[in-house]
């Protein structure tokens, strides 16, 4: 059974080039090409629902960040891979926080794109080294005041501070592990230790506890 792929890109020539690359794999089937997020949602509402969406970030009518959120709200099982020329950290963070499972740049090779689609379908988070660095750099751009408050209030180590801030900023476990080059198990261990020091259970409670400290 082939993996069903939808391409969403307002640049027709690029979209057709991506279609050609994706269609070269016998495991992938491009079931639709849409020119923007609104058109993609309309196609899905009519029954053309893919397994994986390759989504540009800057588009008319509805951009990739908003589209990601809308697709995940209506079709939570659909995997969304951002495929764009823009590597701005705000775009990356917003797309991932809205539910994208990966962020790729259009200079990716054809074979790497095909592999990324297959891996996304299997549930992997797809973040090339350049993008992962953007995420970690963005995560580090928090004020030293926050870091000091976390260390003083909870006795966090440097790594725990880094991960706690990423939790606060909305990263899920898999994204934290991928961005910091950790195994899923190691990331979970750090997060469990953070919860223990915060004396709380679960992400929402942890965020609220940290917020109360940051607001002091």
PDB file of N, CA, C and O in Angstrom, residues 41-101:
ATOM      1  N   UNK A  41      -7.282  22.326   2.292  1.00  0.00           N
ATOM      2  CA  UNK A  41      -8.363  21.952   3.209  1.00  0.00           C
ATOM      3  C   UNK A  41      -9.645  21.614   2.451  1.00  0.00           C
ATOM      4  O   UNK A  41     -10.368  20.683   2.829  1.00  0.00           O
ATOM      5  N   UNK A  42      -9.911  22.352   1.394  1.00  0.00           N
ATOM      6  CA  UNK A  42     -11.101  22.077   0.583  1.00  0.00           C
ATOM      7  C   UNK A  42     -11.010  20.690  -0.066  1.00  0.00           C
ATOM      8  O   UNK A  42     -12.000  19.949  -0.108  1.00  0.00           O
ATOM      9  N   UNK A  43      -9.821  20.343  -0.543  1.00  0.00           N
ATOM     10  CA  UNK A  43      -9.625  19.013  -1.133  1.00  0.00           C
ATOM     11  C   UNK A  43      -9.843  17.919  -0.093  1.00  0.00           C
ATOM     12  O   UNK A  43     -10.465  16.888  -0.371  1.00  0.00           O
ATOM     13  N   UNK A  44      -9.337  18.151   1.116  1.00  0.00           N
ATOM     14  CA  UNK A  44      -9.503  17.156   2.179  1.00  0.00           C
ATOM     15  C   UNK A  44     -10.970  17.002   2.564  1.00  0.00           C
ATOM     16  O   UNK A  44     -11.451  15.891   2.820  1.00  0.00           O
ATOM     17  N   UNK A  45     -11.689  18.117   2.618  1.00  0.00           N
ATOM     18  CA  UNK A  45     -13.110  18.069   2.964  1.00  0.00           C
ATOM     19  C   UNK A  45     -13.903  17.275   1.937  1.00  0.00           C
ATOM     20  O   UNK A  45     -14.936  16.674   2.264  1.00  0.00           O
ATOM     21  N   UNK A  46     -13.415  17.244   0.704  1.00  0.00           N
ATOM     22  CA  UNK A  46     -14.090  16.485  -0.358  1.00  0.00           C
ATOM     23  C   UNK A  46     -13.646  15.028  -0.398  1.00  0.00           C
ATOM     24  O   UNK A  46     -14.065  14.268  -1.269  1.00  0.00           O
ATOM     25  N   UNK A  47     -12.753  14.647   0.523  1.00  0.00           N
ATOM     26  CA  UNK A  47     -12.367  13.232   0.615  1.00  0.00           C
ATOM     27  C   UNK A  47     -10.956  12.903   0.198  1.00  0.00           C
ATOM     28  O   UNK A  47     -10.529  11.752   0.308  1.00  0.00           O
ATOM     29  N   UNK A  48     -10.214  13.896  -0.299  1.00  0.00           N
ATOM     30  CA  UNK A  48      -8.829  13.650  -0.703  1.00  0.00           C
ATOM     31  C   UNK A  48      -7.926  13.897   0.496  1.00  0.00           C
ATOM     32  O   UNK A  48      -7.333  14.968   0.648  1.00  0.00           O
ATOM     33  N   UNK A  49      -7.841  12.902   1.369  1.00  0.00           N
ATOM     34  CA  UNK A  49      -7.067  13.037   2.603  1.00  0.00           C
ATOM     35  C   UNK A  49      -5.781  12.225   2.487  1.00  0.00           C
ATOM     36  O   UNK A  49      -5.825  11.007   2.337  1.00  0.00           O
ATOM     37  N   UNK A  50      -4.620  12.884   2.550  1.00  0.00           N
ATOM     38  CA  UNK A  50      -3.335  12.187   2.394  1.00  0.00           C
ATOM     39  C   UNK A  50      -2.842  11.614   3.718  1.00  0.00           C
ATOM     40  O   UNK A  50      -3.400  11.878   4.783  1.00  0.00           O
ATOM     41  N   UNK A  51      -1.779  10.827   3.620  1.00  0.00           N
ATOM     42  CA  UNK A  51      -1.070  10.371   4.818  1.00  0.00           C
ATOM     43  C   UNK A  51      -0.053  11.414   5.253  1.00  0.00           C
ATOM     44  O   UNK A  51       0.157  11.632   6.442  1.00  0.00           O
ATOM     45  N   UNK A  52       0.586  12.046   4.247  1.00  0.00           N
ATOM     46  CA  UNK A  52       1.624  13.042   4.504  1.00  0.00           C
ATOM     47  C   UNK A  52       1.385  14.258   3.617  1.00  0.00           C
ATOM     48  O   UNK A  52       1.105  14.110   2.427  1.00  0.00           O
ATOM     49  N   UNK A  53       1.493  15.446   4.209  1.00  0.00           N
ATOM     50  CA  UNK A  53       1.397  16.695   3.444  1.00  0.00           C
ATOM     51  C   UNK A  53       2.771  17.347   3.390  1.00  0.00           C
ATOM     52  O   UNK A  53       3.430  17.510   4.419  1.00  0.00           O
ATOM     53  N   UNK A  54       3.212  17.697   2.182  1.00  0.00           N
ATOM     54  CA  UNK A  54       4.413  18.517   2.001  1.00  0.00           C
ATOM     55  C   UNK A  54       3.928  19.949   1.829  1.00  0.00           C
ATOM     56  O   UNK A  54       3.252  20.274   0.855  1.00  0.00           O
ATOM     57  N   UNK A  55       4.277  20.809   2.779  1.00  0.00           N
ATOM     58  CA  UNK A  55       3.624  22.106   2.878  1.00  0.00           C
ATOM     59  C   UNK A  55       4.626  23.251   2.853  1.00  0.00           C
ATOM     60  O   UNK A  55       5.562  23.288   3.657  1.00  0.00           O
ATOM     61  N   UNK A  56       4.420  24.190   1.928  1.00  0.00           N
ATOM     62  CA  UNK A  56       5.246  25.401   1.909  1.00  0.00           C
ATOM     63  C   UNK A  56       4.813  26.306   3.058  1.00  0.00           C
ATOM     64  O   UNK A  56       3.731  26.162   3.606  1.00  0.00           O
ATOM     65  N   UNK A  57       5.674  27.252   3.433  1.00  0.00           N
ATOM     66  CA  UNK A  57       5.377  28.088   4.595  1.00  0.00           C
ATOM     67  C   UNK A  57       4.757  29.424   4.206  1.00  0.00           C
ATOM     68  O   UNK A  57       3.841  29.910   4.864  1.00  0.00           O
ATOM     69  N   UNK A  58       5.257  30.036   3.133  1.00  0.00           N
ATOM     70  CA  UNK A  58       4.721  31.322   2.685  1.00  0.00           C
ATOM     71  C   UNK A  58       3.827  31.101   1.477  1.00  0.00           C
ATOM     72  O   UNK A  58       4.302  30.752   0.397  1.00  0.00           O
ATOM     73  N   UNK A  59       2.528  31.319   1.672  1.00  0.00           N
ATOM     74  CA  UNK A  59       1.554  31.145   0.597  1.00  0.00           C
ATOM     75  C   UNK A  59       0.446  32.175   0.756  1.00  0.00           C
ATOM     76  O   UNK A  59       0.194  32.647   1.866  1.00  0.00           O
ATOM     77  N   UNK A  60      -0.242  32.524  -0.328  1.00  0.00           N
ATOM     78  CA  UNK A  60      -1.374  33.441  -0.214  1.00  0.00           C
ATOM     79  C   UNK A  60      -2.564  32.759   0.463  1.00  0.00           C
ATOM     80  O   UNK A  60      -2.599  31.529   0.567  1.00  0.00           O
ATOM     81  N   UNK A  61      -3.508  33.561   0.920  1.00  0.00           N
ATOM     82  CA  UNK A  61      -4.773  33.094   1.508  1.00  0.00           C
ATOM     83  C   UNK A  61      -4.612  32.450   2.877  1.00  0.00           C
ATOM     84  O   UNK A  61      -5.254  32.845   3.833  1.00  0.00           O
ATOM     85  N   UNK A  62      -3.762  31.432   2.980  1.00  0.00           N
ATOM     86  CA  UNK A  62      -3.541  30.774   4.265  1.00  0.00           C
ATOM     87  C   UNK A  62      -2.116  30.239   4.282  1.00  0.00           C
ATOM     88  O   UNK A  62      -1.765  29.358   3.502  1.00  0.00           O
ATOM     89  N   UNK A  63      -1.270  30.777   5.162  1.00  0.00           N
ATOM     90  CA  UNK A  63       0.141  30.359   5.152  1.00  0.00           C
ATOM     91  C   UNK A  63       0.326  28.980   5.777  1.00  0.00           C
ATOM     92  O   UNK A  63      -0.610  28.377   6.315  1.00  0.00           O
ATOM     93  N   UNK A  64       1.560  28.488   5.707  1.00  0.00           N
ATOM     94  CA  UNK A  64       1.829  27.127   6.149  1.00  0.00           C
ATOM     95  C   UNK A  64       1.631  26.893   7.629  1.00  0.00           C
ATOM     96  O   UNK A  64       1.211  25.813   8.051  1.00  0.00           O
ATOM     97  N   UNK A  65       1.928  27.901   8.445  1.00  0.00           N
ATOM     98  CA  UNK A  65       1.764  27.748   9.901  1.00  0.00           C
ATOM     99  C   UNK A  65       0.289  27.583  10.257  1.00  0.00           C
ATOM    100  O   UNK A  65      -0.089  26.661  10.986  1.00  0.00           O
ATOM    101  N   UNK A  66      -0.555  28.464   9.728  1.00  0.00           N
ATOM    102  CA  UNK A  66      -1.990  28.382   9.995  1.00  0.00           C
ATOM    103  C   UNK A  66      -2.567  27.090   9.415  1.00  0.00           C
ATOM    104  O   UNK A  66      -3.375  26.399  10.059  1.00  0.00           O
ATOM    105  N   UNK A  67      -2.143  26.764   8.207  1.00  0.00           N
ATOM    106  CA  UNK A  67      -2.632  25.540   7.563  1.00  0.00           C
ATOM    107  C   UNK A  67      -2.286  24.308   8.383  1.00  0.00           C
ATOM    108  O   UNK A  67      -3.106  23.398   8.536  1.00  0.00           O
ATOM    109  N   UNK A  68      -1.070  24.280   8.923  1.00  0.00           N
ATOM    110  CA  UNK A  68      -0.658  23.149   9.756  1.00  0.00           C
ATOM    111  C   UNK A  68      -1.614  22.965  10.923  1.00  0.00           C
ATOM    112  O   UNK A  68      -2.090  21.854  11.199  1.00  0.00           O
ATOM    113  N   UNK A  69      -1.911  24.056  11.616  1.00  0.00           N
ATOM    114  CA  UNK A  69      -2.816  23.983  12.754  1.00  0.00           C
ATOM    115  C   UNK A  69      -4.204  23.514  12.362  1.00  0.00           C
ATOM    116  O   UNK A  69      -4.818  22.698  13.066  1.00  0.00           O
ATOM    117  N   UNK A  70      -4.706  24.001  11.240  1.00  0.00           N
ATOM    118  CA  UNK A  70      -6.050  23.626  10.791  1.00  0.00           C
ATOM    119  C   UNK A  70      -6.114  22.161  10.377  1.00  0.00           C
ATOM    120  O   UNK A  70      -7.083  21.461  10.689  1.00  0.00           O
ATOM    121  N   UNK A  71      -5.095  21.693   9.678  1.00  0.00           N
ATOM    122  CA  UNK A  71      -5.079  20.280   9.263  1.00  0.00           C
ATOM    123  C   UNK A  71      -5.029  19.373  10.484  1.00  0.00           C
ATOM    124  O   UNK A  71      -5.773  18.382  10.587  1.00  0.00           O
ATOM    125  N   UNK A  72      -4.142  19.700  11.434  1.00  0.00           N
ATOM    126  CA  UNK A  72      -4.000  18.845  12.621  1.00  0.00           C
ATOM    127  C   UNK A  72      -5.265  18.859  13.469  1.00  0.00           C
ATOM    128  O   UNK A  72      -5.594  17.867  14.130  1.00  0.00           O
ATOM    129  N   UNK A  73      -5.981  19.975  13.460  1.00  0.00           N
ATOM    130  CA  UNK A  73      -7.228  20.070  14.218  1.00  0.00           C
ATOM    131  C   UNK A  73      -8.296  19.161  13.611  1.00  0.00           C
ATOM    132  O   UNK A  73      -9.034  18.475  14.326  1.00  0.00           O
ATOM    133  N   UNK A  74      -8.351  19.131  12.272  1.00  0.00           N
ATOM    134  CA  UNK A  74      -9.410  18.376  11.593  1.00  0.00           C
ATOM    135  C   UNK A  74      -8.991  16.941  11.266  1.00  0.00           C
ATOM    136  O   UNK A  74      -9.843  16.039  11.241  1.00  0.00           O
ATOM    137  N   UNK A  75      -7.693  16.759  10.999  1.00  0.00           N
ATOM    138  CA  UNK A  75      -7.193  15.430  10.613  1.00  0.00           C
ATOM    139  C   UNK A  75      -5.922  15.131  11.405  1.00  0.00           C
ATOM    140  O   UNK A  75      -4.805  15.201  10.879  1.00  0.00           O
ATOM    141  N   UNK A  76      -6.061  14.817  12.680  1.00  0.00           N
ATOM    142  CA  UNK A  76      -4.888  14.676  13.559  1.00  0.00           C
ATOM    143  C   UNK A  76      -3.895  13.593  13.145  1.00  0.00           C
ATOM    144  O   UNK A  76      -2.727  13.662  13.525  1.00  0.00           O
ATOM    145  N   UNK A  77      -4.344  12.619  12.360  1.00  0.00           N
ATOM    146  CA  UNK A  77      -3.440  11.540  11.962  1.00  0.00           C
ATOM    147  C   UNK A  77      -2.575  11.889  10.744  1.00  0.00           C
ATOM    148  O   UNK A  77      -1.630  11.164  10.422  1.00  0.00           O
ATOM    149  N   UNK A  78      -2.901  12.973  10.061  1.00  0.00           N
ATOM    150  CA  UNK A  78      -2.121  13.376   8.889  1.00  0.00           C
ATOM    151  C   UNK A  78      -0.778  13.946   9.342  1.00  0.00           C
ATOM    152  O   UNK A  78      -0.715  14.794  10.234  1.00  0.00           O
ATOM    153  N   UNK A  79       0.299  13.467   8.734  1.00  0.00           N
ATOM    154  CA  UNK A  79       1.635  13.973   9.045  1.00  0.00           C
ATOM    155  C   UNK A  79       1.937  15.172   8.147  1.00  0.00           C
ATOM    156  O   UNK A  79       1.653  15.133   6.939  1.00  0.00           O
ATOM    157  N   UNK A  80       2.532  16.202   8.727  1.00  0.00           N
ATOM    158  CA  UNK A  80       2.822  17.414   7.959  1.00  0.00           C
ATOM    159  C   UNK A  80       4.311  17.704   7.977  1.00  0.00           C
ATOM    160  O   UNK A  80       4.912  17.863   9.044  1.00  0.00           O
ATOM    161  N   UNK A  81       4.883  17.757   6.794  1.00  0.00           N
ATOM    162  CA  UNK A  81       6.289  18.117   6.626  1.00  0.00           C
ATOM    163  C   UNK A  81       6.358  19.487   5.957  1.00  0.00           C
ATOM    164  O   UNK A  81       5.842  19.662   4.851  1.00  0.00           O
ATOM    165  N   UNK A  82       6.963  20.445   6.631  1.00  0.00           N
ATOM    166  CA  UNK A  82       7.177  21.754   6.005  1.00  0.00           C
ATOM    167  C   UNK A  82       8.336  21.619   5.018  1.00  0.00           C
ATOM    168  O   UNK A  82       9.399  21.096   5.355  1.00  0.00           O
ATOM    169  N   UNK A  83       8.113  22.086   3.800  1.00  0.00           N
ATOM    170  CA  UNK A  83       9.157  22.057   2.763  1.00  0.00           C
ATOM    171  C   UNK A  83       9.228  23.457   2.171  1.00  0.00           C
ATOM    172  O   UNK A  83       8.335  23.874   1.433  1.00  0.00           O
ATOM    173  N   UNK A  84      10.281  24.196   2.503  1.00  0.00           N
ATOM    174  CA  UNK A  84      10.314  25.616   2.172  1.00  0.00           C
ATOM    175  C   UNK A  84      11.741  26.091   1.935  1.00  0.00           C
ATOM    176  O   UNK A  84      12.699  25.355   2.168  1.00  0.00           O
ATOM    177  N   UNK A  85      11.862  27.330   1.482  1.00  0.00           N
ATOM    178  CA  UNK A  85      13.193  27.937   1.325  1.00  0.00           C
ATOM    179  C   UNK A  85      13.553  28.774   2.541  1.00  0.00           C
ATOM    180  O   UNK A  85      14.669  29.270   2.639  1.00  0.00           O
ATOM    181  N   UNK A  86      12.624  28.939   3.479  1.00  0.00           N
ATOM    182  CA  UNK A  86      12.822  29.844   4.611  1.00  0.00           C
ATOM    183  C   UNK A  86      13.213  29.078   5.871  1.00  0.00           C
ATOM    184  O   UNK A  86      12.521  28.154   6.277  1.00  0.00           O
ATOM    185  N   UNK A  87      14.332  29.496   6.485  1.00  0.00           N
ATOM    186  CA  UNK A  87      14.791  28.810   7.691  1.00  0.00           C
ATOM    187  C   UNK A  87      14.763  29.733   8.909  1.00  0.00           C
ATOM    188  O   UNK A  87      15.520  29.564   9.857  1.00  0.00           O
ATOM    189  N   UNK A  88      13.865  30.716   8.887  1.00  0.00           N
ATOM    190  CA  UNK A  88      13.707  31.627  10.022  1.00  0.00           C
ATOM    191  C   UNK A  88      13.225  30.843  11.242  1.00  0.00           C
ATOM    192  O   UNK A  88      12.292  30.039  11.152  1.00  0.00           O
ATOM    193  N   UNK A  89      13.848  31.089  12.388  1.00  0.00           N
ATOM    194  CA  UNK A  89      13.530  30.308  13.585  1.00  0.00           C
ATOM    195  C   UNK A  89      12.074  30.463  14.006  1.00  0.00           C
ATOM    196  O   UNK A  89      11.468  29.521  14.531  1.00  0.00           O
ATOM    197  N   UNK A  90      11.480  31.645  13.783  1.00  0.00           N
ATOM    198  CA  UNK A  90      10.074  31.837  14.150  1.00  0.00           C
ATOM    199  C   UNK A  90       9.162  30.924  13.331  1.00  0.00           C
ATOM    200  O   UNK A  90       8.205  30.347  13.853  1.00  0.00           O
ATOM    201  N   UNK A  91       9.451  30.819  12.037  1.00  0.00           N
ATOM    202  CA  UNK A  91       8.669  29.913  11.189  1.00  0.00           C
ATOM    203  C   UNK A  91       8.800  28.477  11.692  1.00  0.00           C
ATOM    204  O   UNK A  91       7.820  27.736  11.797  1.00  0.00           O
ATOM    205  N   UNK A  92      10.029  28.077  11.974  1.00  0.00           N
ATOM    206  CA  UNK A  92      10.283  26.698  12.399  1.00  0.00           C
ATOM    207  C   UNK A  92       9.526  26.387  13.681  1.00  0.00           C
ATOM    208  O   UNK A  92       8.790  25.396  13.771  1.00  0.00           O
ATOM    209  N   UNK A  93       9.689  27.243  14.678  1.00  0.00           N
ATOM    210  CA  UNK A  93       9.053  27.003  15.974  1.00  0.00           C
ATOM    211  C   UNK A  93       7.539  27.019  15.860  1.00  0.00           C
ATOM    212  O   UNK A  93       6.852  26.157  16.433  1.00  0.00           O
ATOM    213  N   UNK A  94       6.990  27.983  15.131  1.00  0.00           N
ATOM    214  CA  UNK A  94       5.537  28.072  15.004  1.00  0.00           C
ATOM    215  C   UNK A  94       4.959  26.865  14.278  1.00  0.00           C
ATOM    216  O   UNK A  94       3.902  26.348  14.663  1.00  0.00           O
ATOM    217  N   UNK A  95       5.646  26.425  13.235  1.00  0.00           N
ATOM    218  CA  UNK A  95       5.159  25.259  12.490  1.00  0.00           C
ATOM    219  C   UNK A  95       5.189  24.002  13.356  1.00  0.00           C
ATOM    220  O   UNK A  95       4.223  23.235  13.400  1.00  0.00           O
ATOM    221  N   UNK A  96       6.286  23.788  14.067  1.00  0.00           N
ATOM    222  CA  UNK A  96       6.397  22.610  14.927  1.00  0.00           C
ATOM    223  C   UNK A  96       5.399  22.663  16.066  1.00  0.00           C
ATOM    224  O   UNK A  96       4.769  21.659  16.420  1.00  0.00           O
ATOM    225  N   UNK A  97       5.230  23.833  16.650  1.00  0.00           N
ATOM    226  CA  UNK A  97       4.281  23.978  17.751  1.00  0.00           C
ATOM    227  C   UNK A  97       2.837  23.803  17.290  1.00  0.00           C
ATOM    228  O   UNK A  97       1.968  23.439  18.084  1.00  0.00           O
ATOM    229  N   UNK A  98       2.579  24.051  16.007  1.00  0.00           N
ATOM    230  CA  UNK A  98       1.231  23.852  15.464  1.00  0.00           C
ATOM    231  C   UNK A  98       0.978  22.413  15.033  1.00  0.00           C
ATOM    232  O   UNK A  98      -0.129  22.081  14.619  1.00  0.00           O
ATOM    233  N   UNK A  99       2.018  21.572  15.125  1.00  0.00           N
ATOM    234  CA  UNK A  99       1.784  20.152  14.846  1.00  0.00           C
ATOM    235  C   UNK A  99       2.579  19.544  13.709  1.00  0.00           C
ATOM    236  O   UNK A  99       2.426  18.351  13.413  1.00  0.00           O
ATOM    237  N   UNK A 100       3.430  20.339  13.028  1.00  0.00           N
ATOM    238  CA  UNK A 100       4.262  19.751  11.970  1.00  0.00           C
ATOM    239  C   UNK A 100       5.238  18.748  12.575  1.00  0.00           C
ATOM    240  O   UNK A 100       5.725  18.941  13.685  1.00  0.00           O
ATOM    241  N   UNK A 101       5.508  17.670  11.848  1.00  0.00           N
ATOM    242  CA  UNK A 101       6.430  16.651  12.363  1.00  0.00           C
ATOM    243  C   UNK A 101       7.841  16.832  11.810  1.00  0.00           C
ATOM    244  O   UNK A 101       8.751  16.071  12.147  1.00  0.00           O
TER     245      UNK A 101
END
